[in-house]
Amino acid sequence: FNETDEKPKRPLSAYNFFFKEEREKILKIVLGEDPKAVENDPESKDSINEEIIGRLKKGGEEISFEEMGKLIRQRWENIGPDRLAKYSELTAKDMERYEKEMQFYNSNQEARISSE
């Protein structure tokens, strides 16, 4: 958080954290960027196979944001409790960050108003 007049960024939801992580993973697989660094077990229900890659690439190398969103939403609907707990914890930490930054922001706003 910078000390300007900008309000702090709102906290991310568990879904936001999940989406961001899944998007990065999917892009690495689809674009062939170090696929071994990304877990993509063909036996897993979350596996990204050639059919899914074909749907994600709309007529070339460009990735379809709409198809990626559908895939990530489907994965979110099937998320396990352990994995959900991970994202819920990230959300709680981000909420703490947001609350601290808002306190700082509000006190700066009050100080600025009272000094005018």
N, CA, C and O atoms as a printed pandas DataFrame, in Angstrom:
     atom_number atom_name residue_name chain_id  residue_number  x_coord  y_coord  z_coord
0              1         N          PHE        A               1    0.851   -1.187    0.000
1              2        CA          PHE        A               1    0.000    0.000    0.000
2              3         C          PHE        A               1    0.881    1.228    0.000
3              4         O          PHE        A               1    1.793    1.351    0.818
4              5         N          ASN        A               2    0.609    2.136   -0.917
5              6        CA          ASN        A               2    1.401    3.357   -0.942
6              7         C          ASN        A               2    0.697    4.444   -0.145
7              8         O          ASN        A               2   -0.499    4.344    0.129
8              9         N          GLU        A               3    1.420    5.459    0.218
9             10        CA          GLU        A               3    0.884    6.484    1.109
10            11         C          GLU        A               3    0.260    7.645    0.347
11            12         O          GLU        A               3    0.370    8.793    0.777
12            13         N          THR        A               4   -0.379    7.371   -0.755
13            14        CA          THR        A               4   -1.056    8.415   -1.510
14            15         C          THR        A               4   -2.509    8.462   -1.069
15            16         O          THR        A               4   -2.900    7.824   -0.092
16            17         N          ASP        A               5   -3.294    9.223   -1.802
17            18        CA          ASP        A               5   -4.709    9.343   -1.478
18            19         C          ASP        A               5   -5.532    8.175   -2.005
19            20         O          ASP        A               5   -6.751    8.154   -1.839
20            21         N          GLU        A               6   -4.881    7.207   -2.637
21            22        CA          GLU        A               6   -5.617    6.070   -3.183
22            23         C          GLU        A               6   -6.106    5.160   -2.065
23            24         O          GLU        A               6   -5.399    4.879   -1.097
24            25         N          LYS        A               7   -7.339    4.716   -2.238
25            26        CA          LYS        A               7   -7.883    3.756   -1.278
26            27         C          LYS        A               7   -7.187    2.417   -1.478
27            28         O          LYS        A               7   -6.783    2.086   -2.592
28            29         N          PRO        A               8   -7.047    1.646   -0.406
29            30        CA          PRO        A               8   -6.456    0.308   -0.540
30            31         C          PRO        A               8   -7.312   -0.574   -1.442
31            32         O          PRO        A               8   -8.527   -0.397   -1.539
32            33         N          LYS        A               9   -6.654   -1.526   -2.100
33            34        CA          LYS        A               9   -7.389   -2.481   -2.923
34            35         C          LYS        A               9   -8.224   -3.367   -2.020
35            36         O          LYS        A               9   -7.779   -3.787   -0.952
36            37         N          ARG        A              10   -9.442   -3.646   -2.464
37            38        CA          ARG        A              10  -10.341   -4.502   -1.701
38            39         C          ARG        A              10   -9.733   -5.911   -1.579
39            40         O          ARG        A              10   -8.940   -6.331   -2.422
40            41         N          PRO        A              11  -10.119   -6.626   -0.523
41            42        CA          PRO        A              11   -9.582   -7.986   -0.353
42            43         C          PRO        A              11  -10.136   -8.922   -1.422
43            44         O          PRO        A              11  -11.260   -8.762   -1.899
44            45         N          LEU        A              12   -9.316   -9.900   -1.783
45            46        CA          LEU        A              12   -9.732  -10.894   -2.762
46            47         C          LEU        A              12  -10.545  -11.991   -2.076
47            48         O          LEU        A              12  -10.316  -12.322   -0.913
48            49         N          SER        A              13  -11.494  -12.541   -2.819
49            50        CA          SER        A              13  -12.275  -13.663   -2.300
50            51         C          SER        A              13  -11.498  -14.962   -2.509
51            52         O          SER        A              13  -10.490  -14.988   -3.216
52            53         N          ALA        A              14  -11.976  -16.027   -1.891
53            54        CA          ALA        A              14  -11.359  -17.342   -2.084
54            55         C          ALA        A              14  -11.384  -17.699   -3.571
55            56         O          ALA        A              14  -10.418  -18.251   -4.097
56            57         N          TYR        A              15  -12.490  -17.383   -4.243
57            58        CA          TYR        A              15  -12.594  -17.677   -5.675
58            59         C          TYR        A              15  -11.573  -16.874   -6.472
59            60         O          TYR        A              15  -10.996  -17.388   -7.430
60            61         N          ASN        A              16  -11.343  -15.617   -6.088
61            62        CA          ASN        A              16  -10.343  -14.802   -6.792
62            63         C          ASN        A              16   -8.957  -15.435   -6.705
63            64         O          ASN        A              16   -8.242  -15.503   -7.704
64            65         N          PHE        A              17   -8.576  -15.897   -5.516
65            66        CA          PHE        A              17   -7.276  -16.546   -5.348
66            67         C          PHE        A              17   -7.207  -17.832   -6.173
67            68         O          PHE        A              17   -6.204  -18.103   -6.834
68            69         N          PHE        A              18   -8.286  -18.621   -6.126
69            70        CA          PHE        A              18   -8.354  -19.865   -6.882
70            71         C          PHE        A              18   -8.242  -19.578   -8.378
71            72         O          PHE        A              18   -7.470  -20.225   -9.086
72            73         N          PHE        A              19   -9.017  -18.605   -8.852
73            74        CA          PHE        A              19   -9.022  -18.271  -10.276
74            75         C          PHE        A              19   -7.629  -17.877  -10.744
75            76         O          PHE        A              19   -7.157  -18.335  -11.785
76            77         N          LYS        A              20   -6.980  -17.028   -9.967
77            78        CA          LYS        A              20   -5.639  -16.559  -10.336
78            79         C          LYS        A              20   -4.653  -17.723  -10.451
79            80         O          LYS        A              20   -3.883  -17.801  -11.408
80            81         N          GLU        A              21   -4.681  -18.624   -9.471
81            82        CA          GLU        A              21   -3.767  -19.766   -9.468
82            83         C          GLU        A              21   -4.077  -20.724  -10.620
83            84         O          GLU        A              21   -3.169  -21.179  -11.315
84            85         N          GLU        A              22   -5.350  -21.024  -10.818
85            86        CA          GLU        A              22   -5.748  -21.933  -11.889
86            87         C          GLU        A              22   -5.417  -21.345  -13.254
87            88         O          GLU        A              22   -4.953  -22.061  -14.141
88            89         N          ARG        A              23   -5.651  -20.050  -13.430
89            90        CA          ARG        A              23   -5.370  -19.393  -14.706
90            91         C          ARG        A              23   -3.892  -19.537  -15.064
91            92         O          ARG        A              23   -3.549  -19.880  -16.196
92            93         N          GLU        A              24   -3.018  -19.271  -14.084
93            94        CA          GLU        A              24   -1.576  -19.391  -14.322
94            95         C          GLU        A              24   -1.208  -20.824  -14.708
95            96         O          GLU        A              24   -0.425  -21.045  -15.631
96            97         N          LYS        A              25   -1.779  -21.793  -13.992
97            98        CA          LYS        A              25   -1.487  -23.193  -14.259
98            99         C          LYS        A              25   -1.970  -23.593  -15.657
99           100         O          LYS        A              25   -1.240  -24.238  -16.410
100          101         N          ILE        A              26   -3.190  -23.210  -15.995
101          102        CA          ILE        A              26   -3.757  -23.553  -17.303
102          103         C          ILE        A              26   -2.946  -22.925  -18.424
103          104         O          ILE        A              26   -2.658  -23.578  -19.427
104          105         N          LEU        A              27   -2.577  -21.661  -18.259
105          106        CA          LEU        A              27   -1.789  -20.995  -19.300
106          107         C          LEU        A              27   -0.457  -21.699  -19.522
107          108         O          LEU        A              27   -0.024  -21.865  -20.662
108          109         N          LYS        A              28    0.189  -22.112  -18.447
109          110        CA          LYS        A              28    1.474  -22.807  -18.589
110          111         C          LYS        A              28    1.311  -24.106  -19.362
111          112         O          LYS        A              28    2.154  -24.451  -20.190
112          113         N          ILE        A              29    0.226  -24.827  -19.091
113          114        CA          ILE        A              29   -0.007  -26.088  -19.790
114          115         C          ILE        A              29   -0.360  -25.833  -21.247
115          116         O          ILE        A              29    0.229  -26.436  -22.144
116          117         N          VAL        A              30   -1.316  -24.945  -21.488
117          118        CA          VAL        A              30   -1.805  -24.692  -22.853
118          119         C          VAL        A              30   -0.719  -24.097  -23.740
119          120         O          VAL        A              30   -0.593  -24.459  -24.909
120          121         N          LEU        A              31    0.062  -23.184  -23.177
121          122        CA          LEU        A              31    1.106  -22.524  -23.964
122          123         C          LEU        A              31    2.405  -23.314  -23.981
123          124         O          LEU        A              31    3.375  -22.911  -24.623
124          125         N          GLY        A              32    2.425  -24.441  -23.273
125          126        CA          GLY        A              32    3.607  -25.305  -23.280
126          127         C          GLY        A              32    4.793  -24.734  -22.533
127          128         O          GLY        A              32    5.936  -25.097  -22.811
128          129         N          GLU        A              33    4.536  -23.843  -21.586
129          130        CA          GLU        A              33    5.618  -23.249  -20.801
130          131         C          GLU        A              33    5.967  -24.185  -19.649
131          132         O          GLU        A              33    5.257  -24.228  -18.644
132          133         N          ASP        A              34    7.031  -24.914  -19.788
133          134        CA          ASP        A              34    7.520  -25.800  -18.741
134          135         C          ASP        A              34    6.406  -26.667  -18.156
135          136         O          ASP        A              34    6.111  -26.580  -16.964
136          137         N          PRO        A              35    5.781  -27.514  -19.002
137          138        CA          PRO        A              35    4.648  -28.317  -18.517
138          139         C          PRO        A              35    4.988  -29.248  -17.363
139          140         O          PRO        A              35    4.103  -29.615  -16.591
140          141         N          LYS        A              36    6.250  -29.636  -17.230
141          142        CA          LYS        A              36    6.637  -30.512  -16.119
142          143         C          LYS        A              36    6.561  -29.790  -14.773
143          144         O          LYS        A              36    6.436  -30.428  -13.728
144          145         N          ALA        A              37    6.638  -28.459  -14.804
145          146        CA          ALA        A              37    6.572  -27.689  -13.566
146          147         C          ALA        A              37    5.134  -27.583  -13.047
147          148         O          ALA        A              37    4.906  -27.172  -11.909
148          149         N          VAL        A              38    4.179  -27.953  -13.882
149          150        CA          VAL        A              38    2.767  -27.863  -13.514
150          151         C          VAL        A              38    2.191  -29.267  -13.394
151          152         O          VAL        A              38    2.352  -30.093  -14.292
152          153         N          GLU        A              39    1.527  -29.527  -12.290
153          154        CA          GLU        A              39    0.915  -30.844  -12.088
154          155         C          GLU        A              39   -0.273  -30.992  -13.036
155          156         O          GLU        A              39   -1.223  -30.210  -12.980
156          157         N          ASN        A              40   -0.212  -31.989  -13.898
157          158        CA          ASN        A              40   -1.287  -32.259  -14.849
158          159         C          ASN        A              40   -1.402  -33.767  -15.031
159          160         O          ASN        A              40   -1.136  -34.302  -16.107
160          161         N          ASP        A              41   -1.801  -34.435  -13.963
161          162        CA          ASP        A              41   -1.918  -35.889  -13.963
162          163         C          ASP        A              41   -3.067  -36.314  -14.883
163          164         O          ASP        A              41   -4.213  -35.935  -14.642
164          165         N          PRO        A              42   -2.780  -37.093  -15.930
165          166        CA          PRO        A              42   -3.837  -37.515  -16.858
166          167         C          PRO        A              42   -4.949  -38.313  -16.185
167          168         O          PRO        A              42   -6.064  -38.374  -16.701
168          169         N          GLU        A              43   -4.656  -38.922  -15.043
169          170        CA          GLU        A              43   -5.662  -39.699  -14.320
170          171         C          GLU        A              43   -6.566  -38.824  -13.449
171          172         O          GLU        A              43   -7.611  -39.276  -12.981
172          173         N          SER        A              44   -6.161  -37.577  -13.235
173          174        CA          SER        A              44   -6.912  -36.666  -12.375
174          175         C          SER        A              44   -8.137  -36.120  -13.101
175          176         O          SER        A              44   -8.128  -35.955  -14.321
176          177         N          LYS        A              45   -9.195  -35.841  -12.331
177          178        CA          LYS        A              45  -10.389  -35.245  -12.935
178          179         C          LYS        A              45  -10.123  -33.803  -13.368
179          180         O          LYS        A              45  -10.884  -33.247  -14.160
180          181         N          ASP        A              46   -9.061  -33.198  -12.862
181          182        CA          ASP        A              46   -8.682  -31.827  -13.236
182          183         C          ASP        A              46   -7.671  -31.784  -14.374
183          184         O          ASP        A              46   -7.152  -30.718  -14.705
184          185         N          SER        A              47   -7.392  -32.934  -14.971
185          186        CA          SER        A              47   -6.408  -32.999  -16.040
186          187         C          SER        A              47   -6.817  -32.127  -17.221
187          188         O          SER        A              47   -7.997  -32.034  -17.561
188          189         N          ILE        A              48   -5.837  -31.498  -17.833
189          190        CA          ILE        A              48   -6.089  -30.696  -19.032
190          191         C          ILE        A              48   -5.566  -31.491  -20.213
191          192         O          ILE        A              48   -4.358  -31.586  -20.430
192          193         N          ASN        A              49   -6.493  -32.064  -20.976
193          194        CA          ASN        A              49   -6.114  -32.908  -22.109
194          195         C          ASN        A              49   -6.164  -32.106  -23.417
195          196         O          ASN        A              49   -6.461  -30.911  -23.424
196          197         N          GLU        A              50   -5.868  -32.793  -24.509
197          198        CA          GLU        A              50   -5.827  -32.121  -25.821
198          199         C          GLU        A              50   -7.182  -31.527  -26.199
199          200         O          GLU        A              50   -7.233  -30.466  -26.821
200          201         N          GLU        A              51   -8.276  -32.188  -25.837
201          202        CA          GLU        A              51   -9.609  -31.664  -26.147
202          203         C          GLU        A              51   -9.841  -30.317  -25.459
203          204         O          GLU        A              51  -10.334  -29.371  -26.074
204          205         N          ILE        A              52   -9.480  -30.245  -24.178
205          206        CA          ILE        A              52   -9.645  -28.998  -23.430
206          207         C          ILE        A              52   -8.735  -27.917  -23.993
207          208         O          ILE        A              52   -9.141  -26.764  -24.136
208          209         N          ILE        A              53   -7.501  -28.295  -24.312
209          210        CA          ILE        A              53   -6.566  -27.330  -24.906
210          211         C          ILE        A              53   -7.148  -26.791  -26.212
211          212         O          ILE        A              53   -7.045  -25.595  -26.487
212          213         N          GLY        A              54   -7.755  -27.659  -27.016
213          214        CA          GLY        A              54   -8.376  -27.228  -28.267
214          215         C          GLY        A              54   -9.495  -26.229  -28.054
215          216         O          GLY        A              54   -9.628  -25.269  -28.814
216          217         N          ARG        A              55  -10.314  -26.451  -27.008
217          218        CA          ARG        A              55  -11.400  -25.511  -26.703
218          219         C          ARG        A              55  -10.851  -24.172  -26.213
219          220         O          ARG        A              55  -11.412  -23.116  -26.503
220          221         N          LEU        A              56   -9.740  -24.230  -25.460
221          222        CA          LEU        A              56   -9.166  -23.002  -24.912
222          223         C          LEU        A              56   -8.508  -22.143  -25.988
223          224         O          LEU        A              56   -8.519  -20.914  -25.909
224          225         N          LYS        A              57   -7.937  -22.801  -26.989
225          226        CA          LYS        A              57   -7.295  -22.070  -28.088
226          227         C          LYS        A              57   -8.328  -21.876  -29.182
227          228         O          LYS        A              57   -8.715  -22.824  -29.866
228          229         N          LYS        A              58   -8.760  -20.657  -29.336
229          230        CA          LYS        A              58   -9.807  -20.428  -30.335
230          231         C          LYS        A              58   -9.182  -20.093  -31.682
231          232         O          LYS        A              58   -8.874  -18.936  -31.967
232          233         N          GLY        A              59   -9.001  -21.109  -32.497
233          234        CA          GLY        A              59   -8.511  -20.913  -33.855
234          235         C          GLY        A              59   -7.104  -20.373  -33.961
235          236         O          GLY        A              59   -6.814  -19.586  -34.862
236          237         N          GLY        A              60   -6.247  -20.764  -33.091
237          238        CA          GLY        A              60   -4.866  -20.302  -33.180
238          239         C          GLY        A              60   -4.191  -20.363  -31.831
239          240         O          GLY        A              60   -4.433  -21.271  -31.036
240          241         N          GLU        A              61   -3.348  -19.390  -31.585
241          242        CA          GLU        A              61   -2.592  -19.369  -30.336
242          243         C          GLU        A              61   -3.277  -18.549  -29.250
243          244         O          GLU        A              61   -2.878  -18.600  -28.086
244          245         N          GLU        A              62   -4.305  -17.794  -29.625
245          246        CA          GLU        A              62   -4.987  -16.941  -28.654
246          247         C          GLU        A              62   -5.850  -17.798  -27.731
247          248         O          GLU        A              62   -6.524  -18.721  -28.187
248          249         N          ILE        A              63   -5.828  -17.494  -26.444
249          250        CA          ILE        A              63   -6.589  -18.249  -25.458
250          251         C          ILE        A              63   -7.960  -17.593  -25.283
251          252         O          ILE        A              63   -8.058  -16.373  -25.151
252          253         N          SER        A              64   -9.005  -18.401  -25.283
253          254        CA          SER        A              64  -10.367  -17.907  -25.084
254          255         C          SER        A              64  -10.601  -17.679  -23.593
255          256         O          SER        A              64  -10.617  -18.622  -22.803
256          257         N          PHE        A              65  -10.782  -16.410  -23.223
257          258        CA          PHE        A              65  -11.034  -16.091  -21.818
258          259         C          PHE        A              65  -12.356  -16.712  -21.380
259          260         O          PHE        A              65  -12.478  -17.180  -20.248
260          261         N          GLU        A              66  -13.338  -16.719  -22.262
261          262        CA          GLU        A              66  -14.647  -17.290  -21.937
262          263         C          GLU        A              66  -14.526  -18.780  -21.614
263          264         O          GLU        A              66  -15.084  -19.247  -20.621
264          265         N          GLU        A              67  -13.799  -19.525  -22.452
265          266        CA          GLU        A              67  -13.625  -20.960  -22.212
266          267         C          GLU        A              67  -12.808  -21.214  -20.948
267          268         O          GLU        A              67  -13.085  -22.152  -20.201
268          269         N          MET        A              68  -11.806  -20.378  -20.716
269          270        CA          MET        A              68  -11.003  -20.540  -19.507
270          271         C          MET        A              68  -11.876  -20.289  -18.277
271          272         O          MET        A              68  -11.791  -21.022  -17.292
272          273         N          GLY        A              69  -12.705  -19.263  -18.337
273          274        CA          GLY        A              69  -13.611  -18.970  -17.228
274          275         C          GLY        A              69  -14.552  -20.126  -16.938
275          276         O          GLY        A              69  -14.798  -20.454  -15.777
276          277         N          LYS        A              70  -15.083  -20.748  -17.993
277          278        CA          LYS        A              70  -15.977  -21.904  -17.823
278          279         C          LYS        A              70  -15.238  -23.059  -17.156
279          280         O          LYS        A              70  -15.758  -23.697  -16.240
280          281         N          LEU        A              71  -14.021  -23.321  -17.624
281          282        CA          LEU        A              71  -13.228  -24.420  -17.072
282          283         C          LEU        A              71  -12.904  -24.167  -15.597
283          284         O          LEU        A              71  -13.026  -25.070  -14.769
284          285         N          ILE        A              72  -12.496  -22.955  -15.275
285          286        CA          ILE        A              72  -12.137  -22.637  -13.885
286          287         C          ILE        A              72  -13.379  -22.679  -13.000
287          288         O          ILE        A              72  -13.313  -23.162  -11.869
288          289         N          ARG        A              73  -14.503  -22.183  -13.496
289          290        CA          ARG        A              73  -15.739  -22.227  -12.709
290          291         C          ARG        A              73  -16.121  -23.682  -12.417
291          292         O          ARG        A              73  -16.531  -24.009  -11.303
292          293         N          GLN        A              74  -15.986  -24.546  -13.419
293          294        CA          GLN        A              74  -16.293  -25.972  -13.240
294          295         C          GLN        A              74  -15.367  -26.583  -12.185
295          296         O          GLN        A              74  -15.812  -27.365  -11.344
296          297         N          ARG        A              75  -14.097  -26.229  -12.230
297          298        CA          ARG        A              75  -13.139  -26.741  -11.242
298          299         C          ARG        A              75  -13.488  -26.229   -9.846
299          300         O          ARG        A              75  -13.361  -26.962   -8.865
300          301         N          TRP        A              76  -13.926  -24.971   -9.754
301          302        CA          TRP        A              76  -14.286  -24.373   -8.468
302          303         C          TRP        A              76  -15.483  -25.121   -7.863
303          304         O          TRP        A              76  -15.520  -25.377   -6.660
304          305         N          GLU        A              77  -16.434  -25.456   -8.691
305          306        CA          GLU        A              77  -17.627  -26.165   -8.214
306          307         C          GLU        A              77  -17.282  -27.544   -7.665
307          308         O          GLU        A              77  -18.040  -28.095   -6.867
308          309         N          ASN        A              78  -16.146  -28.112   -8.080
309          310        CA          ASN        A              78  -15.729  -29.439   -7.638
310          311         C          ASN        A              78  -14.548  -29.413   -6.679
311          312         O          ASN        A              78  -13.914  -30.443   -6.448
312          313         N          ILE        A              79  -14.249  -28.249   -6.120
313          314        CA          ILE        A              79  -13.071  -28.127   -5.253
314          315         C          ILE        A              79  -13.274  -28.923   -3.959
315          316         O          ILE        A              79  -14.368  -28.972   -3.397
316          317         N          GLY        A              80  -12.193  -29.537   -3.516
317          318        CA          GLY        A              80  -12.243  -30.319   -2.279
318          319         C          GLY        A              80  -12.124  -29.418   -1.057
319          320         O          GLY        A              80  -11.648  -28.288   -1.165
320          321         N          PRO        A              81  -12.553  -29.907    0.106
321          322        CA          PRO        A              81  -12.536  -29.093    1.328
322          323         C          PRO        A              81  -11.142  -28.638    1.758
323          324         O          PRO        A              81  -10.985  -27.531    2.273
324          325         N          ASP        A              82  -10.121  -29.487    1.550
325          326        CA          ASP        A              82   -8.762  -29.097    1.937
326          327         C          ASP        A              82   -8.273  -27.933    1.091
327          328         O          ASP        A              82   -7.682  -26.980    1.598
328          329         N          ARG        A              83   -8.527  -28.026   -0.194
329          330        CA          ARG        A              83   -8.087  -26.966   -1.101
330          331         C          ARG        A              83   -8.887  -25.685   -0.851
331          332         O          ARG        A              83   -8.334  -24.587   -0.908
332          333         N          LEU        A              84  -10.173  -25.822   -0.578
333          334        CA          LEU        A              84  -11.002  -24.660   -0.276
334          335         C          LEU        A              84  -10.502  -23.959    0.984
335          336         O          LEU        A              84  -10.497  -22.729    1.053
336          337         N          ALA        A              85  -10.085  -24.732    1.973
337          338        CA          ALA        A              85   -9.562  -24.159    3.224
338          339         C          ALA        A              85   -8.327  -23.313    2.947
339          340         O          ALA        A              85   -8.131  -22.272    3.575
340          341         N          LYS        A              86   -7.494  -23.753    2.012
341          342        CA          LYS        A              86   -6.287  -22.995    1.647
342          343         C          LYS        A              86   -6.669  -21.602    1.137
343          344         O          LYS        A              86   -6.083  -20.600    1.546
344          345         N          TYR        A              87   -7.654  -21.552    0.243
345          346        CA          TYR        A              87   -8.060  -20.267   -0.336
346          347         C          TYR        A              87   -8.811  -19.413    0.676
347          348         O          TYR        A              87   -8.719  -18.186    0.640
348          349         N          SER        A              88   -9.550  -20.045    1.572
349          350        CA          SER        A              88  -10.248  -19.303    2.621
350          351         C          SER        A              88   -9.240  -18.646    3.569
351          352         O          SER        A              88   -9.458  -17.535    4.050
352          353         N          GLU        A              89   -8.144  -19.345    3.826
353          354        CA          GLU        A              89   -7.088  -18.785    4.678
354          355         C          GLU        A              89   -6.423  -17.580    4.000
355          356         O          GLU        A              89   -6.144  -16.569    4.644
356          357         N          LEU        A              90   -6.178  -17.704    2.703
357          358        CA          LEU        A              90   -5.606  -16.576    1.962
358          359         C          LEU        A              90   -6.545  -15.371    2.008
359          360         O          LEU        A              90   -6.096  -14.231    2.130
360          361         N          THR        A              91   -7.846  -15.629    1.909
361          362        CA          THR        A              91   -8.837  -14.555    1.972
362          363         C          THR        A              91   -8.807  -13.880    3.340
363          364         O          THR        A              91   -8.856  -12.653    3.428
364          365         N          ALA        A              92   -8.727  -14.669    4.402
365          366        CA          ALA        A              92   -8.689  -14.107    5.756
366          367         C          ALA        A              92   -7.459  -13.222    5.938
367          368         O          ALA        A              92   -7.554  -12.146    6.529
368          369         N          LYS        A              93   -6.312  -13.661    5.438
369          370        CA          LYS        A              93   -5.085  -12.856    5.538
370          371         C          LYS        A              93   -5.212  -11.569    4.728
371          372         O          LYS        A              93   -4.766  -10.506    5.160
372          373         N          ASP        A              94   -5.823  -11.675    3.552
373          374        CA          ASP        A              94   -5.988  -10.488    2.721
374          375         C          ASP        A              94   -6.974   -9.516    3.361
375          376         O          ASP        A              94   -6.810   -8.303    3.228
376          377         N          MET        A              95   -7.986  -10.019    4.048
377          378        CA          MET        A              95   -8.937   -9.160    4.754
378          379         C          MET        A              95   -8.232   -8.413    5.881
379          380         O          MET        A              95   -8.504   -7.234    6.105
380          381         N          GLU        A              96   -7.327   -9.087    6.593
381          382        CA          GLU        A              96   -6.544   -8.431    7.645
382          383         C          GLU        A              96   -5.715   -7.302    7.055
383          384         O          GLU        A              96   -5.655   -6.205    7.611
384          385         N          ARG        A              97   -5.069   -7.583    5.911
385          386        CA          ARG        A              97   -4.278   -6.557    5.236
386          387         C          ARG        A              97   -5.151   -5.360    4.886
387          388         O          ARG        A              97   -4.777   -4.215    5.136
388          389         N          TYR        A              98   -6.298   -5.628    4.316
389          390        CA          TYR        A              98   -7.213   -4.577    3.886
390          391         C          TYR        A              98   -7.672   -3.728    5.071
391          392         O          TYR        A              98   -7.696   -2.500    4.989
392          393         N          GLU        A              99   -8.031   -4.384    6.162
393          394        CA          GLU        A              99   -8.508   -3.649    7.340
394          395         C          GLU        A              99   -7.414   -2.744    7.908
395          396         O          GLU        A              99   -7.690   -1.605    8.285
396          397         N          LYS        A             100   -6.179   -3.240    7.971
397          398        CA          LYS        A             100   -5.060   -2.411    8.459
398          399         C          LYS        A             100   -4.834   -1.222    7.535
399          400         O          LYS        A             100   -4.660   -0.093    7.994
400          401         N          GLU        A             101   -4.838   -1.484    6.225
401          402        CA          GLU        A             101   -4.612   -0.406    5.260
402          403         C          GLU        A             101   -5.749    0.611    5.292
403          404         O          GLU        A             101   -5.514    1.806    5.110
404          405         N          MET        A             102   -6.969    0.154    5.519
405          406        CA          MET        A             102   -8.103    1.084    5.605
406          407         C          MET        A             102   -8.009    1.943    6.860
407          408         O          MET        A             102   -8.349    3.125    6.826
408          409         N          GLN        A             103   -7.553    1.364    7.963
409          410        CA          GLN        A             103   -7.369    2.160    9.177
410          411         C          GLN        A             103   -6.354    3.266    8.918
411          412         O          GLN        A             103   -6.572    4.421    9.282
412          413         N          PHE        A             104   -5.250    2.903    8.289
413          414        CA          PHE        A             104   -4.209    3.874    7.961
414          415         C          PHE        A             104   -4.760    4.939    7.012
415          416         O          PHE        A             104   -4.545    6.135    7.207
416          417         N          TYR        A             105   -5.469    4.485    5.989
417          418        CA          TYR        A             105   -6.038    5.394    4.998
418          419         C          TYR        A             105   -7.026    6.356    5.659
419          420         O          TYR        A             105   -6.974    7.564    5.426
420          421         N          ASN        A             106   -7.925    5.816    6.484
421          422        CA          ASN        A             106   -8.930    6.658    7.139
422          423         C          ASN        A             106   -8.302    7.656    8.093
423          424         O          ASN        A             106   -8.743    8.803    8.164
424          425         N          SER        A             107   -7.273    7.239    8.833
425          426        CA          SER        A             107   -6.624    8.178    9.747
426          427         C          SER        A             107   -5.910    9.274    8.968
427          428         O          SER        A             107   -5.890   10.426    9.402
428          429         N          ASN        A             108   -5.320    8.931    7.821
429          430        CA          ASN        A             108   -4.689    9.955    6.976
430          431         C          ASN        A             108   -5.731   10.915    6.410
431          432         O          ASN        A             108   -5.488   12.120    6.342
432          433         N          GLN        A             109   -6.875   10.400    6.008
433          434        CA          GLN        A             109   -7.942   11.249    5.474
434          435         C          GLN        A             109   -8.438   12.211    6.549
435          436         O          GLN        A             109   -8.634   13.398    6.289
436          437         N          GLU        A             110   -8.638   11.688    7.760
437          438        CA          GLU        A             110   -9.106   12.521    8.866
438          439         C          GLU        A             110   -8.081   13.597    9.202
439          440         O          GLU        A             110   -8.441   14.749    9.447
440          441         N          ALA        A             111   -6.818   13.226    9.213
441          442        CA          ALA        A             111   -5.754   14.193    9.508
442          443         C          ALA        A             111   -5.704   15.271    8.423
443          444         O          ALA        A             111   -5.513   16.449    8.724
444          445         N          ARG        A             112   -5.874   14.875    7.189
445          446        CA          ARG        A             112   -5.829   15.816    6.078
446          447         C          ARG        A             112   -7.016   16.784    6.163
447          448         O          ARG        A             112   -6.857   17.982    5.933
448          449         N          ILE        A             113   -8.176   16.277    6.485
449          450        CA          ILE        A             113   -9.379   17.114    6.574
450          451         C          ILE        A             113   -9.253   18.092    7.734
451          452         O          ILE        A             113   -9.598   19.266    7.594
452          453         N          SER        A             114   -8.755   17.618    8.890
453          454        CA          SER        A             114   -8.643   18.500   10.041
454          455         C          SER        A             114   -7.552   19.544    9.866
455          456         O          SER        A             114   -7.582   20.569   10.548
456          457         N          SER        A             115   -6.596   19.322    8.981
457          458        CA          SER        A             115   -5.528   20.298    8.763
458          459         C          SER        A             115   -5.904   21.324    7.710
459          460         O          SER        A             115   -5.173   22.294    7.511
460          461         N          GLU        A             116   -7.017   21.135    7.036
461          462        CA          GLU        A             116   -7.424   22.091    5.983
462          463         C          GLU        A             116   -8.123   23.287    6.565
463          464         O          GLU        A             116   -8.529   24.184    5.827
